[in-house]
């Protein structure tokens, strides 16, 4: 009766000592800050920072390989918390948002597409079924890619929920037509078209596509918008989002996002004092 | 399916009022235009020159004025320049057009040059520049030239008709290809459903002891390079390798005819033999048409039935469905099909029958490829031999659930290429 107890007890003691020695011999020194930073990071592992998930970034920050503002998705709030852990001050983060550069809801199909219903697969079939070869295919690869519930199909067309968008760039990567761009929240005027087609072809395919008429170019008081290769392109260095081109555009291609952002409480963008730019912790 | 057009003699079609020549009709670098709108061009004149080694020039298929050059997507989705020539109806050719040329004394590279200058590409459908295959790297020991007269795609009959009606020209073309490649042995493979063509080719090649004409079992895809090599000389091309790695070069029989035209007759590739068929066509036939004629013009000439649901460029298994009748016939267009029946597209979930694996000539697991694509396991694609797939379509044809298996494989190939490009840098 006593025998098994003794044997098991002895074994337990033996393993215990073994584990104790192993934990000493193979001790890995962990910087507590990695865990603390990991806690404040969003934890979605979106990869927008360029490191392998949130843990990767946390390690990189502690080791001085990444900036305290490295988390793209987290924005200012997270940057502040990370900076607190690291004992430095975060600089101002310019909040960006994904802008869809197409609004061709009414673009018709050129042919009956019967293949796999993803954008990525559809472009393999003669560039996709849409009449406009530059525009949205509307199978929602971007919606599927969004990790933050910030993209939805609204009446069969993707729409960015700017309140939720953290500008991680997943949609930019997912869209085979490269229709998304990450742009500063403060810039509220955008050309919502990516078509380089000739005016007559654009017009045939789409009722809201840029026809390259250059009216915007002429009206712009800041020389901030130019037609290049049949498409109006805004120079955001110069653009003040005044909206003169929006009113002038005959195709309603250029959009003013200000009212919408105001309603969401995103505009005007609160500017943090770009006080002491983060002192990098030494590695 | 071949019965629709196999007895129809090859017709020639009157030149259209306008031809549209895409500058990318072959695999490799697109040609570069050397004429501009307003220029007058003669039939057979170079209008776009090759832009490198894996590239061929493009010749005017009619005489007339260059109207415009514009950008458009080809049926394979590649954006390229298209050159429009308005036919003046004079049919004025360049001086050398059709002139006899003595090629017997020519060296290998001279012949390869003539073949490149003639704008020759594989006429089986893939349109790979012919001269590239004829100039293998020195470390490859090529001992056999295989002529592909299999034409295993259902519906298509043009290669069979060409062998039946032009066996002498094809055989002469084979002699040229043989000399250009510098091999001693040529085997012509013909499927058993083309007995007349087989007899004609045998008769034409009677004096040539080193050209043998063989009959092959009728099965799909017998005409795929790797399957053909295995069937004729029992050599297996390993995964990721080319026929030249086992000492073989494969050329299509119609390519041999065009080689004869380009080398012995100084006529570049400006015409294309093709089959116009399908249950949507009133008068299925075989014809030789000028390259650049619109497919609509060809099809309407043979009578298009109203019930037609789909038009396919190429064969029914590997061809591409097209939606725009304005698209031109290009160097790789081996057939035009108008189909009413058999266009079922509703796709259902996999029933795990395994037929896709059974019918695959490479024993690939289409079902596993689809699963990997759906789960985004790009790193597994290599293990599934995605890149080896020749897209013969047997799996998709057999699939009782009508799943778009080839589309998934194509998607996997595209994803893998992108993934490799990303991970290389």
XYZ file of C-alpha atoms in Angstrom:
708
model
C 0.000 0.000 0.000
C 2.743 2.365 0.894
C 4.951 1.320 -1.964
C 3.160 3.119 -4.807
C 2.933 6.292 -2.788
C 6.633 6.260 -2.177
C 7.454 5.512 -5.795
C 5.174 8.218 -7.127
C 6.352 10.673 -4.515
C 9.950 9.974 -5.394
C 9.244 10.340 -9.096
C 7.428 13.601 -8.486
C 10.333 14.935 -6.508
C 12.773 13.848 -9.196
C 10.848 15.558 -12.000
C 10.373 18.607 -9.863
C 14.100 18.962 -9.322
C 14.666 18.296 -13.031
C 12.262 21.036 -14.034
C 13.785 23.423 -11.539
C 17.252 22.879 -12.950
C 15.985 23.129 -16.533
C 14.222 26.402 -15.813
C 17.475 27.811 -14.471
C 19.704 26.465 -17.211
C 17.427 27.457 -20.076
C 16.283 30.711 -18.549
C 15.339 33.283 -21.173
C 15.367 36.852 -20.050
C 12.141 38.480 -21.192
C 11.794 42.182 -21.215
C 8.536 42.843 -19.396
C 7.916 45.748 -21.687
C 7.269 43.430 -24.648
C 4.276 42.013 -22.875
C 3.075 45.426 -21.759
C 3.287 46.817 -25.275
C 1.573 43.757 -26.664
C -1.301 44.432 -24.313
C -1.883 47.929 -25.661
C -1.517 46.956 -29.323
C -4.784 46.105 -31.145
C -3.938 42.400 -31.383
C -5.354 41.929 -34.865
C -2.005 40.921 -36.363
C -2.822 42.888 -39.481
C 0.816 43.211 -40.440
C 0.567 46.803 -41.606
C 3.593 47.723 -39.456
C 5.764 45.394 -41.494
C 6.515 42.998 -38.634
C 5.202 39.526 -37.954
C 2.051 40.383 -36.066
C 1.631 42.459 -32.921
C 4.173 40.433 -30.925
C 6.735 41.047 -33.639
C 6.175 44.767 -33.470
C 6.259 44.807 -29.659
C 9.645 43.107 -29.700
C 10.897 45.431 -32.402
C 9.842 48.496 -30.437
C 11.574 47.270 -27.283
C 14.716 46.497 -29.241
C 14.648 49.881 -30.845
C 14.060 48.524 -34.353
C 10.685 50.193 -34.660
C 9.297 53.539 -33.745
C 6.872 53.845 -30.821
C 4.392 55.020 -33.414
C 4.999 51.882 -35.441
C 1.469 50.536 -35.071
C -0.374 51.791 -38.116
C -3.751 50.461 -37.126
C -3.666 51.746 -33.548
C -3.252 55.398 -34.366
C -2.551 58.110 -31.834
C -4.107 56.419 -28.852
C -1.989 53.307 -29.085
C 1.102 55.331 -29.905
C 0.652 57.293 -26.696
C 0.275 54.170 -24.612
C 3.265 52.503 -26.219
C 5.289 55.652 -25.658
C 4.275 55.609 -22.014
C 5.555 52.061 -21.627
C 8.806 53.021 -23.296
C 9.048 56.197 -21.270
C 9.201 58.513 -24.255
C 6.813 60.912 -25.890
C 5.012 60.026 -29.084
C 4.951 62.513 -31.903
C 1.827 63.430 -33.776
C 0.406 60.640 -35.908
C -1.233 61.757 -39.073
C -4.401 59.737 -39.207
C -5.088 58.239 -42.572
C -8.070 56.537 -44.061
C -8.686 54.241 -47.024
C -10.300 56.004 -49.942
C -11.959 54.002 -52.710
C -11.052 55.545 -56.015
C -14.068 54.311 -57.945
C -17.772 54.922 -57.672
C -18.933 53.135 -60.789
C -22.049 51.536 -59.348
C -23.805 51.603 -62.669
C -21.017 50.181 -64.815
C -22.513 47.382 -66.885
C -21.087 43.961 -67.564
C -19.387 43.200 -70.858
C -20.175 39.507 -70.639
C -21.824 36.949 -68.393
C -19.212 35.964 -65.862
C -19.615 32.441 -64.585
C -16.319 31.885 -62.819
C -15.190 32.096 -59.222
C -16.790 35.050 -57.518
C -13.755 36.871 -56.241
C -12.164 39.936 -57.837
C -8.795 38.240 -57.933
C -10.199 35.362 -59.997
C -12.360 37.590 -62.169
C -9.476 39.680 -63.492
C -7.966 36.518 -64.963
C -10.884 36.386 -67.370
C -10.124 39.147 -69.826
C -9.541 41.695 -67.100
C -12.899 41.191 -65.411
C -16.487 41.391 -66.579
C -16.983 45.140 -66.151
C -17.208 47.518 -69.081
C -14.599 49.742 -67.401
C -11.351 47.818 -67.202
C -10.015 50.081 -64.433
C -12.954 50.057 -62.071
C -14.436 48.056 -59.237
C -15.504 44.466 -59.979
C -17.767 44.401 -56.919
C -17.059 40.880 -55.718
C -15.755 42.289 -52.451
C -12.190 41.014 -52.060
C -11.582 44.212 -50.063
C -14.490 43.509 -47.720
C -13.173 40.010 -47.096
C -9.687 41.353 -46.434
C -10.708 44.021 -43.904
C -9.887 42.936 -40.370
C -11.548 45.909 -38.714
C -15.107 45.660 -40.051
C -14.543 48.947 -41.831
C -15.552 47.839 -45.323
C -19.027 46.743 -46.305
C -20.973 46.047 -49.432
C -23.659 48.700 -49.584
C -26.060 48.053 -52.478
C -23.452 45.825 -54.032
C -20.667 48.365 -53.889
C -17.881 48.532 -51.307
C -18.025 51.410 -48.857
C -15.419 52.457 -46.346
C -16.643 53.057 -42.800
C -14.221 55.849 -42.048
C -14.953 55.782 -38.340
C -13.673 52.228 -38.164
C -10.898 52.354 -40.753
C -7.456 52.240 -39.203
C -5.596 52.497 -42.509
C -3.853 49.151 -42.138
C -3.696 48.819 -45.904
C -5.192 45.331 -46.241
C -7.731 46.532 -48.785
C -5.000 48.294 -50.755
C -3.269 44.939 -51.060
C -6.424 42.930 -51.751
C -7.868 45.011 -54.577
C -6.576 43.619 -57.886
C -7.516 46.875 -59.600
C -5.548 48.929 -57.037
C -8.484 51.171 -56.250
C -7.714 51.943 -52.624
C -5.356 54.586 -51.403
C -4.464 55.551 -47.835
C -4.845 59.297 -47.555
C -4.781 61.749 -44.632
C -8.157 62.311 -42.984
C -7.640 66.036 -43.256
C -7.665 65.843 -47.041
C -11.320 65.669 -47.906
C -11.383 66.120 -51.681
C -10.753 63.046 -53.774
C -10.942 61.999 -57.400
C -13.093 58.898 -57.270
C -11.926 57.334 -60.474
C -8.879 55.472 -61.648
C -9.650 55.186 -65.350
C -6.965 56.098 -67.840
C -9.272 55.245 -70.730
C -10.092 57.768 -73.428
C -12.980 60.111 -72.599
C -15.398 58.482 -75.020
C -14.699 55.006 -73.673
C -14.998 56.146 -70.067
C -18.248 57.888 -70.811
C -19.643 54.845 -72.585
C -18.828 52.613 -69.635
C -19.565 54.819 -66.656
C -21.707 57.811 -65.716
C -19.334 59.097 -63.053
C -15.896 58.456 -64.538
C -13.189 61.053 -65.111
C -13.167 62.151 -68.742
C -10.064 64.289 -68.389
C -11.864 67.522 -69.384
C -9.412 69.636 -67.331
C -12.152 71.865 -65.879
C -10.810 71.108 -62.422
C -7.319 72.008 -63.531
C -8.492 75.417 -64.695
C -10.557 76.297 -61.636
C -8.048 75.182 -58.996
C -6.559 78.276 -57.284
C -3.655 76.271 -55.895
C -2.459 74.451 -59.006
C -3.121 71.252 -57.097
C -5.023 69.153 -59.628
C -3.797 68.042 -63.017
C -5.006 65.750 -65.737
C -2.381 63.135 -66.486
C -3.067 60.385 -68.991
C -6.828 61.077 -69.121
C -7.228 61.167 -65.360
C -7.357 64.019 -62.839
C -4.762 63.580 -60.111
C -4.614 65.666 -56.937
C -1.303 66.849 -55.561
C -2.012 66.608 -51.827
C 0.979 68.767 -50.973
C -0.829 71.689 -52.539
C -4.501 70.741 -52.142
C -6.393 72.617 -49.434
C -9.607 70.628 -49.906
C -11.406 73.863 -50.788
C -13.782 71.976 -53.029
C -13.813 74.316 -56.031
C -13.097 71.413 -58.376
C -15.878 69.371 -56.797
C -18.452 71.925 -57.898
C -16.870 72.269 -61.312
C -16.612 68.586 -62.214
C -19.239 67.792 -64.877
C -19.129 64.056 -64.175
C -19.367 64.316 -60.371
C -16.182 62.322 -60.226
C -14.501 64.487 -57.622
C -16.015 64.102 -54.182
C -16.004 66.303 -51.080
C -15.794 64.038 -48.026
C -15.947 66.846 -45.461
C -19.636 66.708 -44.502
C -19.582 62.964 -44.103
C -16.511 63.110 -41.897
C -18.007 65.942 -39.881
C -21.050 63.822 -39.140
C -18.801 60.995 -38.003
C -16.877 63.404 -35.805
C -13.684 62.803 -37.738
C -13.401 66.291 -39.126
C -11.893 68.726 -38.355
C -8.948 66.541 -37.460
C -7.772 67.292 -33.943
C -4.129 68.142 -34.144
C -1.903 67.111 -31.307
C 0.980 69.413 -30.589
C 3.891 67.882 -32.405
C 5.892 68.553 -29.240
C 9.024 66.630 -28.494
C 9.424 64.224 -31.357
C 9.975 60.832 -29.828
C 13.407 60.360 -28.421
C 14.388 56.926 -29.564
C 15.176 54.598 -26.705
C 18.624 53.193 -27.036
C 18.697 49.592 -28.047
C -17.706 16.407 -82.744
C -15.172 16.447 -85.549
C -17.749 15.076 -87.981
C -19.232 18.563 -88.345
C -16.293 19.845 -90.343
C -13.873 17.024 -91.059
C -15.051 16.539 -94.647
C -15.218 20.233 -95.488
C -12.420 21.226 -97.861
C -10.364 24.230 -96.877
C -11.855 27.408 -98.302
C -10.195 30.723 -98.808
C -11.989 33.828 -97.737
C -11.963 37.182 -99.524
C -9.845 39.773 -97.731
C -11.869 42.006 -95.386
C -12.134 45.777 -95.731
C -10.191 46.248 -92.570
C -7.804 44.163 -90.522
C -6.852 44.710 -86.885
C -3.432 43.391 -85.898
C -2.678 43.102 -82.182
C 1.051 43.606 -81.664
C 1.133 40.849 -79.092
C 0.005 37.666 -80.817
C 2.671 35.405 -79.397
C 4.188 34.399 -76.100
C 7.073 36.741 -75.302
C 7.780 40.411 -75.861
C 5.136 42.244 -77.914
C 6.248 43.531 -81.306
C 6.982 47.230 -81.756
C 5.182 49.156 -84.487
C 7.423 50.494 -87.249
C 4.674 52.212 -89.223
C 2.463 55.093 -88.198
C -1.112 56.084 -89.031
C -1.332 57.313 -92.627
C 1.469 55.078 -93.919
C 0.805 52.906 -96.942
C 1.729 49.274 -96.427
C 2.015 46.338 -98.791
C 0.817 42.830 -98.100
C 3.603 40.947 -96.373
C 5.379 44.099 -95.211
C 6.698 44.189 -91.660
C 4.474 46.538 -89.655
C 5.912 45.719 -86.250
C 9.312 44.304 -85.478
C 10.404 41.778 -82.897
C 11.550 43.254 -79.585
C 14.004 40.633 -78.517
C 14.833 37.010 -78.930
C 11.505 35.608 -77.715
C 9.478 37.784 -80.037
C 8.520 37.812 -83.710
C 7.616 40.539 -86.184
C 4.097 41.104 -87.462
C 3.314 41.561 -91.146
C 0.490 43.326 -92.943
C -2.048 40.760 -94.130
C -3.558 43.138 -96.711
C -2.283 46.148 -98.629
C -3.648 49.532 -97.678
C -3.370 52.461 -95.320
C -2.623 52.295 -91.622
C -5.666 53.949 -90.071
C -4.802 54.029 -86.410
C -2.954 52.387 -83.559
C -4.894 51.977 -80.335
C -4.629 50.192 -77.006
C -6.973 47.369 -76.166
C -6.982 44.173 -74.144
C -6.450 40.926 -76.031
C -8.789 37.989 -75.283
C -6.239 36.851 -72.716
C -6.595 40.132 -70.877
C -3.229 41.571 -71.818
C -3.284 45.239 -72.821
C -1.457 45.814 -76.076
C -1.352 48.054 -79.104
C -3.572 47.180 -82.032
C -2.816 48.327 -85.538
C -5.674 48.942 -87.971
C -5.134 48.687 -91.720
C -7.793 49.752 -94.228
C -7.643 47.387 -97.185
C -7.337 49.193 -100.543
C -8.457 46.049 -102.353
C -5.389 46.051 -104.633
C -3.844 43.033 -102.936
C -0.412 44.517 -103.677
C 2.298 42.422 -102.096
C 5.921 43.172 -101.360
C 8.177 42.229 -104.293
C 9.558 39.115 -102.704
C 6.144 37.752 -101.675
C 5.716 34.204 -102.948
C 9.183 34.063 -104.527
C 10.819 30.646 -104.520
C 13.830 30.388 -102.294
C 16.454 27.684 -102.326
C 16.968 26.710 -98.724
C 18.814 23.428 -99.224
C 22.270 24.894 -98.791
C 21.398 27.140 -95.861
C 22.936 26.886 -92.442
C 20.936 26.263 -89.289
C 21.010 29.814 -87.994
C 20.109 31.198 -91.406
C 16.978 29.065 -91.419
C 16.114 30.049 -87.855
C 16.519 33.698 -88.830
C 14.229 33.291 -91.827
C 11.685 31.604 -89.596
C 11.809 34.435 -87.070
C 11.593 37.028 -89.842
C 8.569 35.192 -91.179
C 6.805 35.900 -87.888
C 6.310 32.203 -87.216
C 4.745 30.961 -84.022
C 3.313 27.595 -82.997
C 0.047 27.179 -84.883
C -1.436 24.719 -82.412
C -2.785 27.546 -80.308
C -0.156 28.490 -77.744
C 1.671 30.728 -80.264
C 5.182 30.217 -78.946
C 7.795 31.673 -81.340
C 8.977 28.779 -83.537
C 12.616 29.875 -83.937
C 13.182 29.779 -80.180
C 12.377 26.067 -80.139
C 14.716 25.548 -83.090
C 17.707 27.098 -81.341
C 18.010 25.126 -78.121
C 20.869 25.844 -75.725
C 24.070 23.945 -76.690
C 23.935 21.736 -73.584
C 20.630 20.221 -74.737
C 21.226 17.194 -76.944
C 18.247 17.179 -79.232
C 17.909 13.967 -81.211
C 14.243 13.904 -82.189
C 11.789 16.279 -83.775
C 8.186 15.354 -83.111
C 5.550 16.736 -85.414
C 2.239 17.135 -83.677
C -0.603 16.146 -85.971
C -2.710 14.816 -83.137
C -5.327 17.549 -82.969
C -6.929 15.995 -79.917
C -9.308 18.868 -79.187
C -12.862 17.918 -80.086
C -14.446 19.921 -82.939
C -11.153 21.099 -84.486
C -10.320 19.585 -87.871
C -7.979 22.076 -89.484
C -4.699 20.241 -88.838
C -6.257 17.085 -90.260
C -7.461 18.925 -93.356
C -4.091 20.621 -93.822
C -2.333 17.220 -93.756
C -4.860 15.823 -96.193
C -4.754 18.720 -98.641
C -1.154 19.934 -98.326
C 0.903 16.862 -97.392
C 3.739 17.778 -99.784
C 4.093 21.293 -98.442
C 3.949 20.073 -94.856
C 6.566 17.420 -95.529
C 8.811 20.017 -97.149
C 8.273 22.187 -94.090
C 9.240 19.261 -91.879
C 12.478 18.870 -93.876
C 13.235 22.549 -93.287
C 12.506 22.274 -89.567
C 14.636 19.134 -89.397
C 17.550 20.890 -91.020
C 17.112 24.005 -88.867
C 17.157 21.858 -85.761
C 19.929 19.562 -87.005
C 18.346 16.250 -86.036
C 18.293 12.880 -87.780
C 14.943 11.589 -86.624
C 11.458 12.991 -87.169
C 8.252 11.355 -85.984
C 4.861 12.605 -87.064
C 2.102 11.643 -84.629
C -1.457 11.503 -85.946
C -4.544 10.334 -84.073
C -6.375 7.321 -85.476
C -9.490 9.363 -86.241
C -7.668 10.999 -89.167
C -6.960 7.955 -91.353
C -7.008 9.834 -94.653
C -4.608 12.468 -93.378
C -2.393 9.710 -92.050
C -2.316 7.992 -95.441
C -1.589 11.262 -97.225
C 1.294 12.118 -94.907
C 2.739 8.598 -95.192
C 2.645 8.840 -98.965
C 4.256 12.277 -98.984
C 7.074 11.229 -96.675
C 7.724 7.915 -98.430
C 11.171 8.818 -99.764
C 12.341 10.250 -96.475
C 13.728 7.346 -94.511
C 14.219 9.499 -91.431
C 10.643 10.761 -91.252
C 8.248 8.241 -89.807
C 4.524 8.780 -89.579
C 2.862 7.084 -86.622
C -0.756 6.531 -85.721
C -1.870 7.192 -82.161
C -4.806 6.188 -80.043
C -7.618 8.726 -79.908
C -7.610 10.221 -76.465
C -7.494 13.587 -74.845
C -5.012 15.258 -74.263
C -2.872 13.200 -76.609
C -1.588 16.356 -78.271
C -0.145 17.878 -75.094
C 3.632 17.925 -75.544
C 4.544 15.750 -72.599
C 1.842 13.161 -73.320
C 2.775 13.053 -76.995
C 6.464 12.484 -76.285
C 5.596 9.693 -73.889
C 3.201 8.085 -76.371
C 5.649 8.178 -79.296
C 9.094 7.531 -77.852
C 8.395 6.589 -74.235
C 10.329 9.421 -72.668
C 8.938 11.180 -69.632
C 9.485 14.907 -69.231
C 10.023 15.551 -65.510
C 8.083 18.133 -63.563
C 9.196 21.653 -64.284
C 11.280 20.569 -67.299
C 10.815 21.119 -71.002
C 10.753 18.618 -73.875
C 14.273 19.726 -74.789
C 15.472 18.353 -71.464
C 14.714 14.875 -72.829
C 16.161 15.687 -76.244
C 12.929 16.441 -78.059
C 11.392 19.396 -79.827
C 7.695 19.325 -80.680
C 6.193 21.358 -83.514
C 2.708 21.428 -84.924
C 2.079 20.188 -88.492
C 0.454 23.439 -89.569
C 3.560 25.208 -88.278
C 5.489 23.039 -90.757
C 3.221 24.280 -93.541
C 3.867 27.871 -92.485
C 7.581 27.165 -92.268
C 7.453 25.978 -95.875
C 5.637 29.187 -96.827
C 8.052 31.435 -94.945
C 11.287 29.765 -96.021
C 10.662 28.203 -99.425
C 8.026 30.660 -100.654
C 9.125 33.900 -98.943
C 5.624 34.359 -97.558
C 5.469 35.437 -93.919
C 2.708 34.403 -91.550
C -0.167 36.555 -92.785
C -2.808 33.879 -93.104
C -4.243 31.490 -90.605
C -5.902 28.136 -91.303
C -8.729 27.503 -88.865
C -11.891 25.533 -88.258
C -15.214 27.335 -87.950
C -17.645 24.952 -86.342
C -20.025 24.127 -83.530
C -23.745 23.499 -83.369
C -24.306 27.247 -83.567
C -22.815 27.451 -87.074
C -24.993 26.800 -90.139
C -22.160 25.674 -92.423
C -19.224 24.349 -90.413
C -16.020 24.412 -92.440
C -12.258 24.802 -92.548
C -10.755 27.905 -94.029
C -7.666 29.989 -94.475
C -8.273 33.587 -93.441
C -6.092 36.702 -93.383
C -4.802 37.406 -89.882
C -6.593 40.405 -88.426
C -10.043 39.696 -89.872
C -12.733 40.081 -87.207
C -14.113 36.849 -85.810
C -17.627 38.207 -86.307
C -17.032 38.486 -90.043
C -15.818 34.898 -90.296
C -18.629 33.480 -88.203
C -21.404 35.432 -89.885
C -20.132 34.267 -93.274
C -20.716 30.670 -92.192
C -24.083 31.501 -90.668
C -24.525 32.076 -86.960
C -27.629 30.588 -85.393
C -29.590 32.851 -83.097
C -29.666 30.357 -80.243
C -25.868 30.432 -79.924
C -24.899 30.893 -76.302
C -21.150 30.997 -76.439
C -18.378 31.745 -78.910
C -14.992 30.216 -78.260
C -11.640 31.045 -79.794
C -9.604 27.836 -80.019
C -10.853 24.393 -79.064
C -13.704 23.632 -76.683
C -11.395 22.303 -73.967
C -8.659 24.922 -73.857
C -10.097 27.784 -75.871
C -11.147 31.173 -74.549
C -14.735 32.366 -74.617
C -14.987 35.713 -76.350
C -17.722 38.307 -76.125
C -16.690 40.878 -78.675
C -17.230 39.994 -82.371
C -14.817 42.797 -83.259
C -11.888 40.805 -81.915
C -9.489 39.785 -84.669
C -8.315 36.339 -85.670
C -4.702 36.141 -84.495
C -1.768 33.824 -85.154
C -2.862 31.491 -82.366
C -6.514 31.140 -83.393
C -6.913 27.507 -84.412
C -10.670 27.494 -84.389
C -13.839 29.486 -83.861
C -16.663 27.663 -82.142
C -20.259 28.704 -81.696
C -22.000 26.541 -79.141
C -25.636 26.174 -78.202
C -25.657 23.049 -76.095
C -23.443 21.856 -73.340
C -23.058 25.272 -71.802
C -23.983 24.319 -68.275
C -22.510 26.613 -65.716
C -24.267 26.132 -62.427
C -21.568 25.039 -59.991
C -22.271 22.763 -57.024
C -20.257 21.664 -54.005
C -17.681 18.904 -54.423
C -19.096 15.395 -54.001
C -15.659 13.850 -53.440
C -15.922 11.422 -56.344
C -12.261 11.814 -57.262
C -12.860 11.831 -61.006
C -10.760 14.974 -61.439
C -7.754 13.035 -60.162
C -8.597 9.963 -62.236
C -8.721 11.802 -65.551
C -5.756 14.118 -65.015
C -2.909 13.204 -67.385
C -0.481 14.320 -64.681
C -2.423 12.743 -61.806
C -2.726 16.143 -60.191
C -5.225 16.655 -57.435
C -7.493 19.396 -58.704
C -9.683 18.998 -55.649
C -6.723 19.675 -53.349
C -5.698 22.677 -55.424
C -9.168 24.158 -54.996
C -9.018 23.565 -51.249
C -5.586 25.206 -51.040
C -6.784 28.216 -53.045
C -9.847 28.623 -50.860
C -7.723 28.524 -47.738
C -5.052 30.750 -49.230
C -2.220 28.250 -48.691
C 0.050 29.683 -51.370
C 3.099 27.953 -49.937
C 1.464 24.575 -50.665
C 0.893 25.233 -54.363
C 4.340 23.990 -55.316
C 3.747 20.686 -53.574
C 0.529 20.296 -55.544
C 2.452 20.847 -58.820
C 0.228 23.723 -59.788
C 2.720 25.009 -62.349
C 2.833 21.658 -64.183
C -0.839 21.848 -65.098
C -1.295 22.387 -68.832
C -4.927 23.403 -68.325
C -6.194 20.675 -70.639
C -9.585 20.928 -68.953
C -10.176 17.192 -68.477
C -10.903 17.632 -64.767
C -13.400 20.433 -65.230
C -15.041 18.530 -68.094
C -15.455 15.437 -65.937
C -16.528 17.174 -62.754
C -20.138 16.147 -62.023
C -20.513 19.192 -59.782
C -19.363 21.423 -62.671
C -16.859 23.256 -60.530
C -14.576 25.717 -62.314
C -11.448 23.673 -61.579
C -9.285 25.204 -64.287
C -10.203 28.679 -63.139
C -9.017 27.761 -59.651
C -5.783 26.385 -61.059
C -5.221 29.521 -63.104
C -5.855 31.577 -59.996
C -3.373 29.430 -58.083
C -0.765 29.982 -60.803
C -1.286 33.742 -60.695
C -1.101 33.801 -56.898
C 2.002 31.633 -56.878
C 3.749 33.853 -59.421
C 2.915 36.939 -57.341
C 3.993 35.203 -54.148
C 7.313 34.160 -55.653
C 7.944 37.668 -56.951
C 7.219 39.072 -53.495
C 9.434 36.619 -51.664
C 12.368 36.910 -54.018
C 13.095 40.525 -53.224
